[in-house]
């Protein structure tokens, strides 16, 4: 018997923790796992809100049966079709025959595309409600909060917002499920990494969703990953609002690549300039060592990104190219940038990085330093000046 985790007397968290998967979506590291949150409402009708990844279906179905006490599941609300939440739909249909799947028109299409399911679906429209006895559920479409079919479900009775991936984050739930019973600073950090890695590209749609839900009285936010926010649901909304407006904190992220130590010496000089200018918040990443997930998280948090790398095959150093491709794809805005690098017989590295910064529309600070072979004393002096100039621009544009 599992210990039921009740949000309200008849509303339960029935998610699962995944401490096996190394990379979320095959891309993003999960050093402390991830939770797939699902919820069960035991009303006159029994309602499931979202499911879990298919690999966890056996223990998940067992939990539902224990809590439902022999009753069938009447409705399965599908807020989001990505398979970390829809993966157990087939098993739910097999175990609870006659269950009605509730989703929007796009949900219905993806149910067919992923699982060949074309029957037993109740298609709802924006704002529609479903009464299940004591509870009335209202559905709001929030398209492209990172997939086209994304929607949220608002329990009008208990004022709980089942928000799918919005307001979620990485990290398995270590015993507690609520914001007031876990190490919330850790989960906030992982929420930023999740946001910047997965959702940030769709910031405009997150802003639309926040505006749309603004008038609702919300006592708890129950996302599909990470803690349930019952003590302070306003906190995670405020964080998502800041992050999706690309608001930064004062600080510098310094990312470098180096093959033989020359660009690394330049990086150390830039770092010294940053610190001498009185900015204690500097996060240094070796682009060949730090996973891009963490660099993107830090870039989303802090105002300035200073990048330096050698020229490689007459272009951008490959690990730096990977990072810059992702930053361009994620469309991070309103940042201050600094650039440095090395070359020998052909340039191209710094020029290539500069082109990406221009495409992103970032505020590029001078000087740009490109050393031939090993940096000279003059180059290193200029690197310190770059560090100072970046801090000065951060102060002007991001008072903190
Ligand atoms: Fe957690 Fe977009 O799936």
XYZ file of C-alpha atoms and ligand atoms in Angstrom:
403
model
C 0.000 0.000 0.000
C 1.353 3.413 -0.968
C 0.986 6.299 1.448
C -1.590 8.519 -0.267
C -0.417 12.081 -0.821
C -3.524 14.213 -0.510
C -3.737 17.774 -1.801
C -7.356 17.938 -0.619
C -9.318 15.118 1.071
C -10.466 13.825 -2.317
C -7.596 15.049 -4.544
C -4.396 13.005 -4.609
C -0.919 13.204 -6.128
C -0.324 9.837 -7.769
C 2.827 10.643 -9.712
C 6.007 8.605 -10.007
C 9.666 9.457 -9.537
C 12.119 8.531 -12.273
C 15.629 8.103 -10.908
C 16.748 5.890 -13.804
C 16.659 8.181 -16.849
C 19.971 10.015 -17.322
C 18.879 12.480 -19.972
C 15.439 14.062 -20.240
C 14.305 13.956 -23.878
C 17.697 12.316 -24.521
C 19.261 15.771 -24.132
C 19.065 17.330 -20.656
C 20.842 15.779 -17.625
C 18.814 14.519 -14.675
C 21.372 14.229 -11.854
C 18.600 13.897 -9.256
C 15.881 12.464 -11.470
C 12.517 13.885 -12.409
C 8.928 13.330 -11.285
C 6.009 12.708 -13.596
C 3.057 14.059 -11.633
C -0.444 12.754 -12.137
C -3.491 13.515 -10.005
C -6.589 11.565 -9.003
C -9.873 13.208 -7.995
C -12.137 10.763 -6.171
C -15.455 12.566 -6.584
C -18.862 11.163 -7.609
C -16.957 10.571 -10.788
C -13.350 9.377 -10.592
C -11.060 11.651 -12.580
C -7.420 11.264 -13.558
C -5.484 14.359 -14.579
C -2.618 13.407 -16.903
C -0.711 10.113 -16.656
C 2.982 9.156 -16.480
C 5.741 7.760 -18.700
C 4.893 4.250 -19.922
C 7.833 2.573 -18.126
C 6.222 3.424 -14.776
C 2.729 2.286 -15.760
C 2.582 -0.831 -13.563
C 3.199 0.921 -10.232
C 1.085 3.840 -11.399
C -1.972 1.681 -12.171
C -1.546 -0.003 -8.778
C -1.711 3.382 -7.045
C -4.891 4.333 -8.879
C -6.561 1.058 -7.949
C -5.617 1.394 -4.286
C -7.039 4.904 -4.052
C -10.124 4.336 -6.202
C -11.010 1.307 -4.056
C -12.484 -0.796 -6.831
C -14.279 2.015 -8.630
C -13.705 2.557 -12.331
C -12.002 5.708 -13.614
C -14.626 7.799 -15.405
C -12.499 10.566 -16.956
C -8.889 11.033 -17.942
C -8.072 14.699 -18.544
C -5.090 15.045 -20.898
C -3.559 18.492 -20.524
C -0.457 17.620 -22.545
C 0.370 14.832 -24.966
C 4.144 14.580 -24.610
C 4.769 10.896 -23.782
C 6.265 11.566 -20.339
C 2.624 12.314 -19.413
C 0.583 10.459 -22.017
C 2.712 7.284 -22.018
C 0.363 5.302 -19.755
C -2.892 6.224 -21.551
C -3.221 2.864 -23.255
C -2.735 0.997 -19.970
C -5.327 3.278 -18.292
C -7.820 2.459 -21.060
C -7.093 -1.261 -20.701
C -7.442 -1.265 -16.907
C -10.452 1.063 -16.702
C -12.716 0.233 -19.650
C -15.102 2.976 -20.653
C -12.904 5.804 -19.357
C -13.579 8.998 -21.313
C -10.503 10.908 -22.410
C -10.986 14.683 -22.129
C -8.862 16.963 -24.305
C -9.004 19.561 -27.048
C -9.126 19.050 -30.827
C -5.342 18.872 -31.113
C -5.179 16.387 -28.223
C -7.549 14.162 -30.198
C -5.297 14.336 -33.242
C -2.192 13.435 -31.257
C -4.009 10.568 -29.485
C -4.498 9.063 -32.938
C -0.949 9.869 -34.063
C 0.796 8.469 -30.981
C -1.495 5.671 -29.806
C -4.041 4.993 -32.554
C -6.816 6.059 -30.139
C -9.801 7.525 -31.986
C -12.782 6.681 -29.763
C -13.885 7.466 -26.215
C -12.689 11.070 -26.510
C -14.632 14.099 -25.296
C -13.341 17.143 -27.149
C -13.616 20.331 -25.088
C -13.227 23.955 -26.123
C -11.601 26.858 -24.315
C -13.333 27.731 -21.032
C -15.659 24.700 -21.057
C -16.489 23.045 -17.713
C -17.052 19.501 -16.524
C -18.933 18.782 -13.288
C -17.805 15.583 -11.564
C -19.951 15.856 -8.388
C -18.414 18.146 -5.768
C -15.831 19.451 -8.221
C -16.268 21.549 -11.339
C -13.299 21.477 -13.663
C -12.701 24.250 -16.160
C -10.367 23.867 -19.135
C -8.227 26.647 -20.570
C -6.321 26.234 -23.805
C -2.791 27.652 -23.578
C -1.404 26.627 -26.975
C 2.335 26.392 -27.612
C 3.403 26.447 -23.988
C 5.760 24.348 -25.702
C 3.431 22.024 -27.687
C 0.379 22.978 -29.770
C -2.204 21.104 -27.671
C -1.124 22.341 -24.238
C -3.973 23.239 -21.881
C -4.537 23.579 -18.138
C -7.365 22.410 -15.898
C -8.705 24.605 -13.112
C -10.637 23.051 -10.259
C -13.187 25.781 -9.514
C -14.216 24.050 -6.286
C -10.843 23.762 -4.527
C -9.024 26.442 -6.607
C -6.303 24.065 -7.789
C -4.623 24.733 -11.119
C -3.441 21.547 -12.825
C -0.895 23.302 -14.992
C 0.844 20.481 -16.932
C 4.536 21.360 -17.615
C 4.021 25.070 -16.906
C 5.410 25.959 -13.463
C 7.238 22.609 -13.318
C 10.889 21.695 -12.986
C 13.460 18.888 -12.887
C 14.243 16.853 -9.791
C 12.508 13.760 -8.405
C 10.390 14.463 -5.332
C 12.424 13.276 -2.371
C 9.681 12.242 0.035
C 7.625 15.417 0.130
C 5.518 16.719 -2.726
C 4.681 20.240 -1.494
C 6.738 23.426 -1.739
C 6.633 23.776 2.060
C 8.070 20.298 2.762
C 10.996 20.100 0.323
C 14.292 21.950 -0.259
C 12.570 24.622 -2.313
C 15.742 26.479 -3.313
C 16.949 23.359 -5.102
C 13.626 22.956 -6.930
C 13.555 26.644 -7.920
C 17.012 26.238 -9.439
C 15.851 23.146 -11.291
C 12.671 24.935 -12.379
C 14.860 27.574 -14.039
C 16.929 24.892 -15.768
C 13.721 23.207 -16.940
C 12.214 26.486 -18.081
C 15.311 27.634 -19.986
C 15.970 24.230 -21.558
C 12.412 23.228 -22.498
C 9.912 26.085 -22.335
C 11.917 29.313 -22.710
C 11.761 29.354 -26.516
C 7.986 29.749 -26.120
C 8.198 32.653 -23.677
C 5.622 34.739 -25.566
C 3.089 31.921 -25.181
C 3.926 31.607 -21.483
C 3.156 35.314 -21.154
C -0.174 34.744 -22.950
C -0.991 31.921 -20.552
C -0.110 33.969 -17.462
C -2.317 36.818 -18.716
C -5.175 34.427 -19.456
C -5.094 32.819 -15.996
C -4.500 36.052 -14.097
C -8.061 36.477 -12.834
C -8.308 33.016 -11.271
C -8.112 32.531 -7.525
C -5.398 29.900 -7.164
C -4.760 28.118 -3.860
C -2.433 25.468 -5.282
C -0.559 24.858 -8.502
C -0.143 21.206 -9.398
C 2.255 20.844 -12.359
C 3.348 17.633 -14.086
C 6.962 17.924 -12.848
C 8.389 19.009 -9.487
C 6.656 20.155 -6.310
C 3.015 21.116 -5.831
C 2.917 24.791 -4.888
C 0.412 25.154 -2.034
C 2.196 27.473 0.413
C 3.196 30.050 -2.144
C 1.800 29.391 -5.619
C 2.396 33.048 -6.484
C 6.154 32.471 -6.212
C 6.469 30.085 -9.151
C 4.116 32.237 -11.256
C 6.317 35.251 -10.472
C 9.459 33.316 -11.437
C 7.947 32.034 -14.703
C 6.754 35.567 -15.434
C 10.264 37.007 -14.960
C 11.952 34.252 -16.922
C 9.494 34.492 -19.818
C 10.030 38.266 -19.980
C 13.790 37.540 -20.151
C 14.417 39.663 -17.055
C 17.973 39.066 -15.800
C 19.868 39.369 -12.538
C 23.153 41.314 -12.413
C 26.020 38.928 -13.103
C 28.286 37.569 -15.818
C 28.434 34.110 -17.361
C 31.875 33.508 -18.836
C 32.048 30.570 -21.245
C 35.270 29.524 -22.900
C 36.744 26.757 -25.004
C 40.470 26.142 -25.209
C 42.593 23.489 -26.896
C 46.105 24.388 -25.715
C 45.546 26.957 -22.979
C 45.842 30.207 -24.952
C 42.129 31.090 -24.952
C 41.973 29.921 -21.344
C 44.606 32.538 -20.377
C 42.466 35.169 -22.051
C 39.433 33.937 -20.118
C 41.336 34.281 -16.819
C 42.188 37.890 -17.724
C 38.528 38.636 -18.570
C 37.478 37.070 -15.251
C 40.008 39.241 -13.417
C 38.622 42.338 -15.140
C 35.078 41.393 -14.131
C 36.069 40.921 -10.500
C 38.216 44.065 -10.376
C 35.217 45.990 -11.635
C 33.412 44.884 -8.482
C 31.109 42.189 -9.853
C 31.270 39.168 -7.556
C 28.710 37.155 -9.510
C 30.602 35.411 -12.274
C 29.860 31.872 -13.453
C 32.653 30.296 -15.506
C 32.008 27.316 -17.774
C 34.467 25.352 -19.867
C 32.225 24.741 -22.878
C 33.847 21.335 -23.453
C 33.092 20.261 -19.877
C 29.869 21.886 -18.676
C 26.691 20.467 -20.179
C 24.871 23.072 -22.274
C 21.830 22.588 -20.033
C 23.607 24.380 -17.174
C 25.154 27.063 -19.383
C 21.738 27.908 -20.860
C 20.280 28.043 -17.347
C 22.956 30.516 -16.221
C 22.603 32.573 -19.411
C 18.877 32.838 -18.677
C 19.576 33.988 -15.140
C 22.341 36.583 -15.606
C 22.559 39.710 -17.707
C 25.884 39.183 -19.519
C 27.369 36.315 -21.480
C 31.041 36.578 -22.407
C 32.252 33.901 -24.813
C 35.724 33.016 -25.977
C 37.060 30.192 -28.133
C 39.728 29.344 -30.683
C 39.070 29.252 -34.401
C 38.507 25.683 -35.594
C 38.386 24.596 -39.255
C 38.144 28.315 -40.145
C 34.967 28.661 -38.072
C 33.516 28.445 -34.572
C 35.020 25.924 -32.123
C 32.555 22.960 -32.262
C 31.419 22.815 -28.603
C 30.887 26.597 -28.671
C 29.003 26.247 -31.944
C 26.686 23.723 -30.283
C 25.971 26.124 -27.432
C 25.401 29.082 -29.751
C 23.070 27.058 -31.989
C 20.965 26.213 -28.946
C 20.949 29.792 -27.644
C 19.840 30.988 -31.070
C 17.114 28.350 -31.126
C 15.951 29.267 -27.598
C 15.714 32.944 -28.631
C 17.102 34.334 -25.398
C 16.772 38.133 -25.515
C 18.065 41.313 -23.866
C 21.557 40.219 -22.968
C 24.944 41.942 -22.904
C 27.661 40.063 -24.811
C 31.471 40.067 -24.876
C 33.721 38.208 -27.314
C 37.296 37.015 -27.462
C 39.223 34.232 -29.166
C 42.319 33.038 -30.977
C 43.402 32.115 -34.490
C 46.664 31.400 -36.294
C 46.563 31.105 -40.080
C 42.922 31.922 -40.683
C 40.366 33.837 -38.685
C 36.721 32.898 -38.592
C 36.043 31.817 -35.006
C 35.371 35.209 -33.485
C 33.633 36.407 -36.663
C 31.300 33.399 -36.547
C 30.472 33.960 -32.873
C 29.877 37.642 -33.551
C 27.368 36.806 -36.290
C 25.330 34.699 -33.855
C 25.359 37.479 -31.241
C 24.142 39.902 -33.918
C 21.332 37.537 -34.919
C 20.267 37.333 -31.279
C 20.200 41.142 -31.170
C 22.320 41.277 -28.023
C 24.164 44.378 -26.867
C 27.773 43.608 -27.805
C 30.432 45.365 -25.726
C 33.889 46.412 -27.017
C 36.716 45.555 -27.273
C 36.573 42.281 -29.180
C 39.940 40.568 -28.779
C 41.260 38.078 -31.312
C 44.797 36.928 -30.504
C 47.071 35.436 -33.146
C 48.550 32.241 -31.680
C 49.268 33.038 -28.028
C 47.843 36.216 -26.451
C 50.302 39.088 -26.048
C 50.529 41.254 -22.941
C 48.458 43.816 -24.858
C 45.811 41.177 -25.662
C 45.572 40.199 -21.992
C 45.252 43.842 -20.968
C 42.425 44.210 -23.462
C 40.779 41.099 -22.041
C 40.767 42.720 -18.601
C 39.290 45.840 -20.204
C 36.587 43.694 -21.794
C 35.696 42.274 -18.383
C 35.465 45.795 -16.924
C 33.423 47.091 -19.859
C 30.931 44.226 -19.580
C 30.403 44.937 -15.885
C 29.901 48.643 -16.622
C 27.232 47.791 -19.221
C 25.530 45.378 -16.810
C 25.392 48.163 -14.209
C 23.821 50.549 -16.741
C 21.207 48.113 -18.005
C 20.488 45.851 -15.027
C 20.683 47.735 -11.739
C 19.416 44.690 -9.802
Fe 6.822 16.986 -19.361
Fe 6.323 18.503 -22.294
O 6.432 17.026 -21.167
